[in-house]
mmCIF file of C-alpha atoms in Angstrom:
data_model
loop_
_atom_site.group_PDB
_atom_site.id
_atom_site.type_symbol
_atom_site.label_atom_id
_atom_site.label_comp_id
_atom_site.label_asym_id
_atom_site.label_seq_id
_atom_site.Cartn_x
_atom_site.Cartn_y
_atom_site.Cartn_z
ATOM 1 C CA VAL A 20 2.967 2.510 -18.664
ATOM 2 C CA ASN A 21 -0.765 1.056 -17.136
ATOM 3 C CA ILE A 22 -1.355 -2.002 -15.311
ATOM 4 C CA GLU A 23 -3.914 -3.559 -14.857
ATOM 5 C CA LEU A 24 -3.808 -4.632 -11.039
ATOM 6 C CA PRO A 25 -6.003 -7.736 -10.122
ATOM 7 C CA SER A 26 -8.746 -6.811 -7.509
ATOM 8 C CA GLU A 27 -8.404 -6.875 -3.449
ATOM 9 C CA ASP A 28 -10.330 -10.339 -3.541
ATOM 10 C CA SER A 29 -8.794 -11.996 -6.051
ATOM 11 C CA LEU A 30 -4.893 -10.832 -4.498
ATOM 12 C CA HIS A 31 -6.038 -12.552 -1.338
ATOM 13 C CA LYS A 32 -6.175 -15.726 -3.350
ATOM 14 C CA LEU A 33 -2.231 -14.467 -4.411
ATOM 15 C CA CYS A 34 1.501 -15.421 -2.621
ATOM 16 C CA PRO A 35 1.962 -12.761 0.641
ATOM 17 C CA ASP A 36 4.557 -11.723 -1.978
ATOM 18 C CA LYS A 37 3.457 -10.813 -4.560
ATOM 19 C CA GLU A 38 0.163 -9.119 -2.489
ATOM 20 C CA LYS A 39 2.581 -6.850 -0.794
ATOM 21 C CA LYS A 40 4.880 -5.906 -4.422
ATOM 22 C CA ALA A 41 0.398 -4.627 -6.218
ATOM 23 C CA ILE A 42 0.495 -2.766 -2.382
ATOM 24 C CA LEU A 43 3.990 -1.546 -2.800
ATOM 25 C CA ALA A 44 4.049 -0.226 -6.309
ATOM 26 C CA ARG A 45 0.111 1.533 -5.350
ATOM 27 C CA LEU A 46 2.416 2.773 -2.757
ATOM 28 C CA GLN A 47 4.463 4.046 -5.133
ATOM 29 C CA GLU A 48 2.589 5.349 -7.631
ATOM 30 C CA TYR A 49 -0.119 7.674 -4.979
ATOM 31 C CA ARG A 50 3.487 9.071 -3.482
ATOM 32 C CA GLN A 51 4.563 10.256 -7.850
ATOM 33 C CA ALA A 52 0.842 11.435 -8.213
ATOM 34 C CA ASN A 53 0.420 13.592 -4.182
ATOM 35 C CA GLY A 54 3.968 14.175 -3.472
ATOM 36 C CA LEU A 55 5.749 13.334 -0.365
ATOM 37 C CA GLY A 56 3.532 15.302 2.601
ATOM 38 C CA CYS A 57 0.364 12.239 1.770
ATOM 39 C CA PHE A 58 1.858 9.906 4.271
ATOM 40 C CA LYS A 59 0.040 11.366 6.595
ATOM 41 C CA ALA A 60 -3.136 11.445 4.894
ATOM 42 C CA LEU A 61 -2.885 7.890 4.574
ATOM 43 C CA ALA A 62 -1.081 6.750 7.326
ATOM 44 C CA GLN A 63 -4.716 8.498 9.625
ATOM 45 C CA LYS A 64 -6.643 5.848 7.282
ATOM 46 C CA THR A 65 -4.782 2.808 8.301
ATOM 47 C CA GLY A 66 -5.344 3.428 11.345
ATOM 48 C CA LYS A 67 -2.190 2.353 13.378
ATOM 49 C CA LEU A 68 0.611 3.239 10.597
ATOM 50 C CA SER A 69 2.522 6.927 11.023
ATOM 51 C CA ALA A 70 3.803 8.321 7.720
ATOM 52 C CA GLU A 71 7.315 8.244 8.792
ATOM 53 C CA THR A 72 6.279 4.282 9.026
ATOM 54 C CA LEU A 73 5.379 4.785 5.048
ATOM 55 C CA LEU A 74 7.915 5.525 4.073
ATOM 56 C CA SER A 75 9.979 4.265 5.891
ATOM 57 C CA VAL A 76 8.027 0.937 3.552
ATOM 58 C CA VAL A 77 8.054 2.819 -0.196
ATOM 59 C CA THR A 78 11.778 2.915 0.184
ATOM 60 C CA GLY A 79 12.337 -0.985 1.634
ATOM 61 C CA ASN A 80 13.579 0.607 4.478
ATOM 62 C CA GLN A 81 11.131 -1.578 7.436
ATOM 63 C CA VAL A 82 8.911 -4.845 6.857
ATOM 64 C CA LEU A 83 6.161 -4.950 8.138
ATOM 65 C CA PRO A 84 3.305 -8.122 8.182
ATOM 66 C CA ILE A 85 1.428 -9.063 5.539
ATOM 67 C CA GLU A 86 -1.978 -7.688 7.412
ATOM 68 C CA ASP A 87 -0.125 -4.025 7.677
ATOM 69 C CA TRP A 88 -0.395 -4.503 4.339
ATOM 70 C CA ARG A 89 -3.223 -4.875 3.453
ATOM 71 C CA LYS A 90 -4.633 -1.995 6.077
ATOM 72 C CA ILE A 91 -1.991 -0.122 3.179
ATOM 73 C CA GLY A 92 -3.923 -1.991 0.941
ATOM 74 C CA ARG A 93 -7.332 -0.616 2.481
ATOM 75 C CA ALA A 94 -6.274 2.692 2.901
ATOM 76 C CA LEU A 95 -4.761 3.747 -0.884
ATOM 77 C CA ASP A 96 -8.976 2.057 -1.403
ATOM 78 C CA LYS A 97 -9.890 4.856 0.976
ATOM 79 C CA MET A 98 -8.180 7.770 -0.218
ATOM 80 C CA GLY A 99 -9.032 6.554 -4.427
ATOM 81 C CA ALA A 100 -5.393 5.447 -5.192
ATOM 82 C CA ALA A 101 -5.661 3.301 -8.479
ATOM 83 C CA HIS A 102 -5.266 -0.251 -8.526
ATOM 84 C CA GLY A 103 -2.380 0.284 -11.412
#
């Protein structure tokens, strides 16, 4: 199933919960496509977050502020991850 997500520009106009859900869906798809070790390279692209933090986010064990979610979204863009 191919889900079309809004562009990053329009995401900023959504409520933060919807923006987080969209980024989480991309993060989960990225992990599924690239395997467990993929978060190390992605974490480097965020400039702040660790691979362990990204794993905790995917498993629902960590809460992040919207600014960190946006860093993850930009890092996914840099890694060429699809928008759905």
